[in-house]
Short mmCIF file of C-alpha atoms in Angstrom, two decimals:
data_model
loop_
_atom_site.label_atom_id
_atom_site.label_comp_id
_atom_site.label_asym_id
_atom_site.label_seq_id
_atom_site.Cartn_x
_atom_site.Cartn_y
_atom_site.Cartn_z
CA UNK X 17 -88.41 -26.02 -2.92
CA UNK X 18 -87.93 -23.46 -0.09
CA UNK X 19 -85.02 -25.15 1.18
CA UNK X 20 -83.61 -25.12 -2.48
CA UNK X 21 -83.95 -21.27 -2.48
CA UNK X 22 -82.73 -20.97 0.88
CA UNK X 23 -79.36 -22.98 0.13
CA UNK X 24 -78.78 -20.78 -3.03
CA UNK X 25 -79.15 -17.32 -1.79
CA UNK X 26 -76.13 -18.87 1.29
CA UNK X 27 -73.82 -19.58 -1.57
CA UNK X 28 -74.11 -16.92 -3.11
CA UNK X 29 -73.11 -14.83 0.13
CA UNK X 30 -69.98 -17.32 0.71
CA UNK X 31 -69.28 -16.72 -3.06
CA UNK X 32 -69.22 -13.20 -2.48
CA UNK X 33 -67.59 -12.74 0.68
CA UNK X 34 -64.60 -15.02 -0.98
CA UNK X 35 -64.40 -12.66 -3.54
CA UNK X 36 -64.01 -10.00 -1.75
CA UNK X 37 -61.17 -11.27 0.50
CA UNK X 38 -59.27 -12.73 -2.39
CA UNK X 39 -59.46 -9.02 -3.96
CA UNK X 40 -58.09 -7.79 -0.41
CA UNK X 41 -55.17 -10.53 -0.78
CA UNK X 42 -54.21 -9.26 -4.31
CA UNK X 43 -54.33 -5.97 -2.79
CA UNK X 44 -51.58 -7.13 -0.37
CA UNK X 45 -49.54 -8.69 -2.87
CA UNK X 46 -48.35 -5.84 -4.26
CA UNK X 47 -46.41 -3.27 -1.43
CA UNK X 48 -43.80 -2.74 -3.55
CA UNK X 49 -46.20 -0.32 -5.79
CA UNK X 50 -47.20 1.61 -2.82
CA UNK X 51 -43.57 1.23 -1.61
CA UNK X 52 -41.84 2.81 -4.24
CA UNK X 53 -40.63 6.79 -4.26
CA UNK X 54 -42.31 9.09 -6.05
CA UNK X 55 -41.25 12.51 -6.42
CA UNK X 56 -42.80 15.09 -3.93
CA UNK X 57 -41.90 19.22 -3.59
CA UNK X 58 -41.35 20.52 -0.02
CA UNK X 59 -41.37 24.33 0.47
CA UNK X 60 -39.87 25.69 3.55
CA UNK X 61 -40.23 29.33 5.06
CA UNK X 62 -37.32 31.54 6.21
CA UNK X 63 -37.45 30.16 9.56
CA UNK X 64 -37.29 26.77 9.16
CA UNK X 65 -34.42 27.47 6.89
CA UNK X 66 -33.15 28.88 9.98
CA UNK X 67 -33.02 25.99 12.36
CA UNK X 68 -31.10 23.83 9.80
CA UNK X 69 -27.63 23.83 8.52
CA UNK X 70 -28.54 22.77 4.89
CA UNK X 71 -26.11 22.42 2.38
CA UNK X 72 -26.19 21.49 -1.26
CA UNK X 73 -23.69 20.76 -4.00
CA UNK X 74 -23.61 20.50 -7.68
CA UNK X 75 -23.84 17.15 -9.37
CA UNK X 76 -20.77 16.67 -11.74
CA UNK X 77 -19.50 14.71 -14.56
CA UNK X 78 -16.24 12.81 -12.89
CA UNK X 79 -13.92 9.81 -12.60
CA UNK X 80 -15.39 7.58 -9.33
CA UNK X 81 -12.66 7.76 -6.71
CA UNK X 82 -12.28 4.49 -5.82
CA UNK X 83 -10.85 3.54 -2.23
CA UNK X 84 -8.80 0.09 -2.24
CA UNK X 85 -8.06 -1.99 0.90
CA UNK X 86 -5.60 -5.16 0.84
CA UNK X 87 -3.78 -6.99 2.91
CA UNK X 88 -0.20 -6.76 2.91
CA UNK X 89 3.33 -7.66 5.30
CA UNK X 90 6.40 -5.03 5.67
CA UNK X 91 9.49 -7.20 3.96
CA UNK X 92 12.87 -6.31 3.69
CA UNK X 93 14.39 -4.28 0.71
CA UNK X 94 16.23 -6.57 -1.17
CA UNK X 95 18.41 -3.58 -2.71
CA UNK X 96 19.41 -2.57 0.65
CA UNK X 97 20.43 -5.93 2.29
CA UNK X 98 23.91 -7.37 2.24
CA UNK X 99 25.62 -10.44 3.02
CA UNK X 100 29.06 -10.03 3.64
CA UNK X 101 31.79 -13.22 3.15
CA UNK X 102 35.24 -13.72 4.00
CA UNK X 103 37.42 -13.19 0.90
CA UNK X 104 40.19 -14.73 2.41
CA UNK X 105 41.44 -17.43 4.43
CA UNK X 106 42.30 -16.78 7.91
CA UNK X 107 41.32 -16.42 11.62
CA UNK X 108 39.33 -13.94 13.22
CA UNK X 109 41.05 -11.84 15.58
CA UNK X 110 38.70 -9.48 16.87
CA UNK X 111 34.72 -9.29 16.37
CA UNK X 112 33.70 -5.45 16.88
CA UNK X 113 29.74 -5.96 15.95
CA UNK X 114 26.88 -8.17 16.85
CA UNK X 115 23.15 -8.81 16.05
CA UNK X 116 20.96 -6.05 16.32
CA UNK X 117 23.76 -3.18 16.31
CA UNK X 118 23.22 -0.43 14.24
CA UNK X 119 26.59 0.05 11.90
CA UNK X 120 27.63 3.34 9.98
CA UNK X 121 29.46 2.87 6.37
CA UNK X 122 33.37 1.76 6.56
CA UNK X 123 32.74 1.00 10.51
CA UNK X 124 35.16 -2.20 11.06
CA UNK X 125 32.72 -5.75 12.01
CA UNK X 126 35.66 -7.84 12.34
CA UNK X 127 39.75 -8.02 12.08
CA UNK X 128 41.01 -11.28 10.23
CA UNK X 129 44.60 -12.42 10.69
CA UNK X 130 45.57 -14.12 7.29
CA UNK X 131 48.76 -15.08 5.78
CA UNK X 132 47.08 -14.88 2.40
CA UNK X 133 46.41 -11.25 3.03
CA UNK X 134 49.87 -10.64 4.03
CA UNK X 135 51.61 -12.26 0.86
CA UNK X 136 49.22 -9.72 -1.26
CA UNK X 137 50.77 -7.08 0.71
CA UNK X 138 54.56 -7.78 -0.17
CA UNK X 139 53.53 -8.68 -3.53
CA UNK X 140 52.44 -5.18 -3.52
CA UNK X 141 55.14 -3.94 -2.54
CA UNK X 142 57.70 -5.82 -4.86
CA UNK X 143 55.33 -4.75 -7.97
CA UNK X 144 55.51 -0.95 -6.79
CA UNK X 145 59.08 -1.12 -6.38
CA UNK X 146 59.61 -2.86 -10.36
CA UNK X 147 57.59 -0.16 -11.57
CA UNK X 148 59.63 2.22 -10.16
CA UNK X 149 63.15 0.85 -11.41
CA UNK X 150 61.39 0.51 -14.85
CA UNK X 151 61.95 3.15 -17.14
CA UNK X 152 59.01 4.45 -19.07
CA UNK X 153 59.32 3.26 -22.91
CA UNK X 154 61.37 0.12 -22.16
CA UNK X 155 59.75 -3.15 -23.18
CA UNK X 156 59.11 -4.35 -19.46
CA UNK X 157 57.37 -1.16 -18.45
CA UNK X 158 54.37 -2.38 -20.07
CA UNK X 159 54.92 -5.73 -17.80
CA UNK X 160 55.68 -4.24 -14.44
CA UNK X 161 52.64 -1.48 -15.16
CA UNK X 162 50.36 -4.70 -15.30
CA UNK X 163 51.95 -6.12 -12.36
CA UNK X 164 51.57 -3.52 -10.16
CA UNK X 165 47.75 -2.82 -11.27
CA UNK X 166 47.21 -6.79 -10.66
CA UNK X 167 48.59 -6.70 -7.14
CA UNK X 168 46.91 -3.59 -6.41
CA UNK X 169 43.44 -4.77 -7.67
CA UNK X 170 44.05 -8.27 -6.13
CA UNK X 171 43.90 -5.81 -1.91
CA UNK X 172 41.34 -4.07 -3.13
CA UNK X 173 38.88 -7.28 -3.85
CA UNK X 174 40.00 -8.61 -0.15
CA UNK X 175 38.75 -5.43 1.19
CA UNK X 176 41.42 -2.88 1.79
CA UNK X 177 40.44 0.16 1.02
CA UNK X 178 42.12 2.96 -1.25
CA UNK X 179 43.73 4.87 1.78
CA UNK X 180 45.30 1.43 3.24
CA UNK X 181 46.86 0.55 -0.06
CA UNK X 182 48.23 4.38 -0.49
CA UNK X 183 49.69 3.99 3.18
CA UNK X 184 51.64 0.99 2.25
CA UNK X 185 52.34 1.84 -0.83
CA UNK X 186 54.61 5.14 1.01
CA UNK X 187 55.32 3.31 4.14
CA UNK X 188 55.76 -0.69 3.30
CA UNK X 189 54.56 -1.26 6.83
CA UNK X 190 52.37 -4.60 6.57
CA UNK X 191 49.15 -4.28 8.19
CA UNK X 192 48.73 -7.21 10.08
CA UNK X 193 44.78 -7.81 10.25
CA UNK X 194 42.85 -7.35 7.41
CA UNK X 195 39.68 -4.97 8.64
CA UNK X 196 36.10 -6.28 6.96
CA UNK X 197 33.91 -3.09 7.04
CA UNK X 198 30.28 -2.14 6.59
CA UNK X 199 29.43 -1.36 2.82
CA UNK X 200 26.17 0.78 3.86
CA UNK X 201 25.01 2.35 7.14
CA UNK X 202 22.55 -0.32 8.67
CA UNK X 203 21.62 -3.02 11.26
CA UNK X 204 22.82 -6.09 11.82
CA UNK X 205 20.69 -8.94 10.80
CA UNK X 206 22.35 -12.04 10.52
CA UNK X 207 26.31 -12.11 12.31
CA UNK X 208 28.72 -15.58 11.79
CA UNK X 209 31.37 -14.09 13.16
CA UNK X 210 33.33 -15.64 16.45
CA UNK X 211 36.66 -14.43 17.55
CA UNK X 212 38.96 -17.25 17.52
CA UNK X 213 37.38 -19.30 14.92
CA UNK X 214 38.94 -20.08 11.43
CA UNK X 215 37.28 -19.01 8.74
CA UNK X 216 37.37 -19.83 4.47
CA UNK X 217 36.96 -17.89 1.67
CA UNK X 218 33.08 -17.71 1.11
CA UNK X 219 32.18 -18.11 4.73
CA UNK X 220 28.95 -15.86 5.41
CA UNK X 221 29.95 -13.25 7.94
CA UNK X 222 27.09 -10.66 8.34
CA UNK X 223 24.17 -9.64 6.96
CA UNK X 224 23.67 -6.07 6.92
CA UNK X 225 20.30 -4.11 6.12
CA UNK X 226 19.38 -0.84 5.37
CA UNK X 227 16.35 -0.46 6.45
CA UNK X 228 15.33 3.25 5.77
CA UNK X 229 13.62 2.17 3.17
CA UNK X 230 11.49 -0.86 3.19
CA UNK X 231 9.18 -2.74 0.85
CA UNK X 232 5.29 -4.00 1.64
CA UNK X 233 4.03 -6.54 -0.40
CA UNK X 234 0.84 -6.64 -0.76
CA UNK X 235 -2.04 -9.08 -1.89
CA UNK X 236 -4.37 -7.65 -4.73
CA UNK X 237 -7.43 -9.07 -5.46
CA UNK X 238 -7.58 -10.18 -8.85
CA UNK X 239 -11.38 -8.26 -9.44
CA UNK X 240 -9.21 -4.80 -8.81
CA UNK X 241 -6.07 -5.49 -11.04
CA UNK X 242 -7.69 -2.73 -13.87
CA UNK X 243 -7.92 -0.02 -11.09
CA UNK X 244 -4.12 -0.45 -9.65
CA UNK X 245 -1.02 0.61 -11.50
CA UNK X 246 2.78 1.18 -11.24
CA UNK X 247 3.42 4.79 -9.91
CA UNK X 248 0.23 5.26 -7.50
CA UNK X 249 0.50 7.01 -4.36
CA UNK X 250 -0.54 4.47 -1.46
CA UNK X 251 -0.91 4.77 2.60
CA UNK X 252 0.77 1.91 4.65
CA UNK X 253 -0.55 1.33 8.12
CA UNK X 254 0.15 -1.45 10.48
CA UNK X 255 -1.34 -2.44 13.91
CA UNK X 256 1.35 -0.80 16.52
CA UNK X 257 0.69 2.13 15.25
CA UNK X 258 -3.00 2.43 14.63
CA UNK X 259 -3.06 6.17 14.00
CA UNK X 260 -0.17 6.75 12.09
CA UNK X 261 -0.16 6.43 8.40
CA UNK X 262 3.21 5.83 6.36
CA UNK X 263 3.21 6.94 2.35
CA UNK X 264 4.57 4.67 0.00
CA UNK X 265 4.77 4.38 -3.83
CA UNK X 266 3.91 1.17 -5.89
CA UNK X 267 6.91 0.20 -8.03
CA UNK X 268 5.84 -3.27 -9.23
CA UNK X 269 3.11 -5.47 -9.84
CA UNK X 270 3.94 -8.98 -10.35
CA UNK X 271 3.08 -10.76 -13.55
CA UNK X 272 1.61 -14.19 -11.80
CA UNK X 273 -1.65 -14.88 -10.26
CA UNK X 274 -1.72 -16.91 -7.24
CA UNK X 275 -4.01 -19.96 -7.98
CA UNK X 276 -4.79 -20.40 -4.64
CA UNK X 277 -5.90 -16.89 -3.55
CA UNK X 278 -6.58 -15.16 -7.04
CA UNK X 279 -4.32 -11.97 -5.96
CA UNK X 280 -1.16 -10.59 -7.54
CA UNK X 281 1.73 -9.07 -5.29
CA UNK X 282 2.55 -5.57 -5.71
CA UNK X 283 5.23 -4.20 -4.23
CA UNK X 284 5.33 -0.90 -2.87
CA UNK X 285 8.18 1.09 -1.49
CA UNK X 286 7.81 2.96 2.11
CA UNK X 287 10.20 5.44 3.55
CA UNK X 288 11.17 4.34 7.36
CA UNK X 289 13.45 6.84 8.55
CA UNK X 290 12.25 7.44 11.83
CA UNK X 291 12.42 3.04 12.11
CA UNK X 292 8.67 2.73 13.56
CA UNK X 293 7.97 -0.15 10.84
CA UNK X 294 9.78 -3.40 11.12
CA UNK X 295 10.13 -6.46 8.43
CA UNK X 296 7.21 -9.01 8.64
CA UNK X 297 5.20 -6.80 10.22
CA UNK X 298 1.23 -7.17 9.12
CA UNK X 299 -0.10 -4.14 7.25
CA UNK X 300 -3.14 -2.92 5.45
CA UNK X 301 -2.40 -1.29 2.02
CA UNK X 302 -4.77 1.87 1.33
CA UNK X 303 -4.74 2.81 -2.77
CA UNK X 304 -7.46 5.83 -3.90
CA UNK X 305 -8.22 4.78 -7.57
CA UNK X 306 -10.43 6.33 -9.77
CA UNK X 307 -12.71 5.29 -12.51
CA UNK X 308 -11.68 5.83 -16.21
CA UNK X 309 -14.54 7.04 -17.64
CA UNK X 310 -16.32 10.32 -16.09
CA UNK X 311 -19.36 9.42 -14.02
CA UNK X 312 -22.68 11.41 -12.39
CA UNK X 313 -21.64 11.04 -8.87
CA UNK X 314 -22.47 12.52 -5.79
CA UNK X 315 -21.57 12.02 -2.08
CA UNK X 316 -22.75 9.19 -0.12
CA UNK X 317 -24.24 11.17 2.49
CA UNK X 318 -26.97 13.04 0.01
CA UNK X 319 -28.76 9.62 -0.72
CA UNK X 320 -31.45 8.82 1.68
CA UNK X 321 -34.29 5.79 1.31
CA UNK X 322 -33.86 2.25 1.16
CA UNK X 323 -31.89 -0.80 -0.69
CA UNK X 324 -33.73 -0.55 -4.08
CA UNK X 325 -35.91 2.58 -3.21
CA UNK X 326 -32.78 5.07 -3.20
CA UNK X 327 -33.72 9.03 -3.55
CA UNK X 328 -32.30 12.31 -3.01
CA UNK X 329 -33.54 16.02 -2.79
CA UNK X 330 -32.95 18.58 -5.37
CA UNK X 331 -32.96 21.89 -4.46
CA UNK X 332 -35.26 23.78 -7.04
CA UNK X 333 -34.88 27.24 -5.71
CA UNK X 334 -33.61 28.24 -2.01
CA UNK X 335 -36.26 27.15 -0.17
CA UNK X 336 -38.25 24.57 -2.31
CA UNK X 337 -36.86 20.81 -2.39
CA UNK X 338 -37.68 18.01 -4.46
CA UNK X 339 -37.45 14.67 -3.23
CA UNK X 340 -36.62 12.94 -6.16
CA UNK X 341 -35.62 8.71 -7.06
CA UNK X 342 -32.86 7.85 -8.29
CA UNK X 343 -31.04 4.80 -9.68
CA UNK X 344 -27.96 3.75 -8.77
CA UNK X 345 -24.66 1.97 -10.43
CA UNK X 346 -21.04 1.80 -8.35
CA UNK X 347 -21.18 3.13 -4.82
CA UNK X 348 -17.83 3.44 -2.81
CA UNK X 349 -17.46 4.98 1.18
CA UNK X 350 -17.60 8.66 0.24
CA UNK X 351 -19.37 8.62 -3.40
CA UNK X 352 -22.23 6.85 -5.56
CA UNK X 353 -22.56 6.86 -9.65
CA UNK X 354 -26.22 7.92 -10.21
CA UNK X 355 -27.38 6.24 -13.67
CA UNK X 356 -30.65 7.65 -13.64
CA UNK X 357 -32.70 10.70 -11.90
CA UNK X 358 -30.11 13.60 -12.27
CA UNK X 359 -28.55 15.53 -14.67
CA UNK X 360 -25.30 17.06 -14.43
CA UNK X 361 -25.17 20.15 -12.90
CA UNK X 362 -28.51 19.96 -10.46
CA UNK X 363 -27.83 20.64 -6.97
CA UNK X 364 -28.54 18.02 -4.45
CA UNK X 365 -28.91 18.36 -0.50
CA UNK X 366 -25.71 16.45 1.28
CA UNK X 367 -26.59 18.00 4.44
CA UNK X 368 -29.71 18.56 5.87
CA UNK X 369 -31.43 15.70 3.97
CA UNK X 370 -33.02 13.72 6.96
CA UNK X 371 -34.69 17.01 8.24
CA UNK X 372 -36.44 17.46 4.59
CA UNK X 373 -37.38 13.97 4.83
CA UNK X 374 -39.18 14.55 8.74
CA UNK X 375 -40.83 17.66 7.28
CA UNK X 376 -42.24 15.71 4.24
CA UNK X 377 -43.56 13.20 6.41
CA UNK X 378 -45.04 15.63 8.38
CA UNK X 379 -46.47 17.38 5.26
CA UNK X 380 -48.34 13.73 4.13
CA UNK X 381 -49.25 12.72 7.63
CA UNK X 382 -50.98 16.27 7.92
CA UNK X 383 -52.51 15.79 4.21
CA UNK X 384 -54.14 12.29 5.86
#
């Protein structure tokens, strides 16, 4: 019987001693109670005031700037580049250009001797010289008119320009080569041309560029297509040039999706006078959207706490502070959308912020 009583009154002591250590383990289940932010008021005096450089600003109602980064490669502007044929038949005398030279407008590339270009000539001549015999009003003045325009459009598609054809037209001196010239001021990319060699109508010569202007294309993410449009003011920059920063404009945005990468190609157009960027260089593409609807924001560096336990001070007066939680919804390098825990037009400490939070702790270590 003793033993029976003895045994009881143990398990009852194991039974409680359980209890009380599963009530300790419940207790330590749940941190994220204790955890969470709860708002607190910190006063400070004159002086401390003093030792800080605190500064506040106003919440606002706003479009979200948005900052965009994409990949991108400096191309070539197709309206700029030109590739320049042989319009007649002939052999090239003289070759005044190469690859890589920089060329002005009307500067001669090459001199082509061509028999073609020298029967266009005295046809020229012969048509100029009918018109002039022809009285005005007569029924082959019409004709002769129409031969002489024929023969004087037929030098001007071979490449002689207005002056040349004036000069023979006065003169009927033959010119012996026929001068291809630059159409643009540029470089060249691409040259054919050998002196000596025979070349046919159609034969690619040159290829010049301009390349003052260029275009980068770059690679956007399908997720940001509703924050990029036509028109918006972008900043190129490429790795030679780390620091430097070249202003563009988007023109287009392509109309097909890439199945492999999910990004569309815009293009965007980028002044290069001073020739630092080059084609198929690699760039990075910097757009600043903005949100279409207006937003509580305020800047990144006035939120303080944790991932999930996010908070901010409010200045209630000048020297009384309210740490207060907040809730957040799209945050971006510079700004974050607050959903919940401000209202428009509430100021909130962006600098200053971590020595509130020292002095709070302070406070509640002190209250301990």
């Amino acid at each position: 019987m003793r033993l029976g009583i003895v045994t009881a009154m143990l398990f009852c002591v194991f039974l409680f001693v359980g209890c009380g250590e599963k009530k300790t383990e419940e207790q330590n289940m749940q941190p994220d109670e204790d955890k969470k932010v709860e708002s607190k008021t910190l006063t400070l005096s004159r002086d401390q005031l003093a030792q800080i450089d605190l500064r506040t600003e106003a919440v606002a109602l706003k479009p979200l700037p948005i900052p965009l980064t994409f990949p991108a490669k400096v191309m070539l502007n197709d309206r700029s580049v030109a590739h320049i044929s042989a319009r007649v038949n002939g052999r090239i005398e003289k070759v005044n250009s190469f690859v890589g030279d920089r060329v002005r407008r009307e500067d001669v590339l090459i001199e082509i001797y061509s028999q073609e270009f020298l029967t266009m000539q005295s046809e020229y001549i012969q048509a100029e010289e009918r018109l002039k015999r022809t009285a005005q009003g007569t029924p082959d003045y019409g004709t002769a008119q129409a031969i002489y325009k024929s023969a004087r459009g037929k030098l001007s598609v071979v490449g002689s320009t207005i002056e040349e054809i004036d000069r023979l037209e006065s003169e009927h001196t033959l010119q012996t080569y026929l001068r291809v010239r630059a159409p643009f001021s540029g470089t060249i990319l691409n040259a054919n041309a050998r002196s000596g060699e025979f070349t046919q109508v159609g034969t690619e010569l040159y290829t010049v560029a301009d390349l003052t202007t260029l275009w980068v294309i770059a690679d956007i993410y399908e997720k940001d297509l509703q924050f990029v449009h036509p028109a918006m003011a972008t900043t190129v920059t490429v790795s030679a040039y780390p620091s430097m920063k070249f202003h563009g404009k988007l023109t287009t945005l392509y109309d097909v999706v890439d199945e492999k990468t999910r990004t569309v190609k815009a293009r965007i157009e980028v002044n290069n006078a001073i020739g630092l960027l080059k084609p198929e260089m690699f760039a990075t593409v910097d757009i600043l959207s903005v949100s279409d609807k207006a937003k509580l924001i305020i800047p990144s560096n006035g939120l303080l706490g944790e991932t999930d336990n996010h908070y901010v001070f409010v200045a209630k007066n000048d020297t009384t502070f309210e740490q207060r939680p907040v809730r957040l919804g799209a945050v971006t390098k510079d700004y974050v959308e607050v959903i919940s825990g401000l209202n428009d037009g509430e100021r909130v400490v962006v600098q200053g912020g971590f020595f509130l939070k020292s002095e709070l702790g302070k406070s509640a270590f002190g209250e301990e």
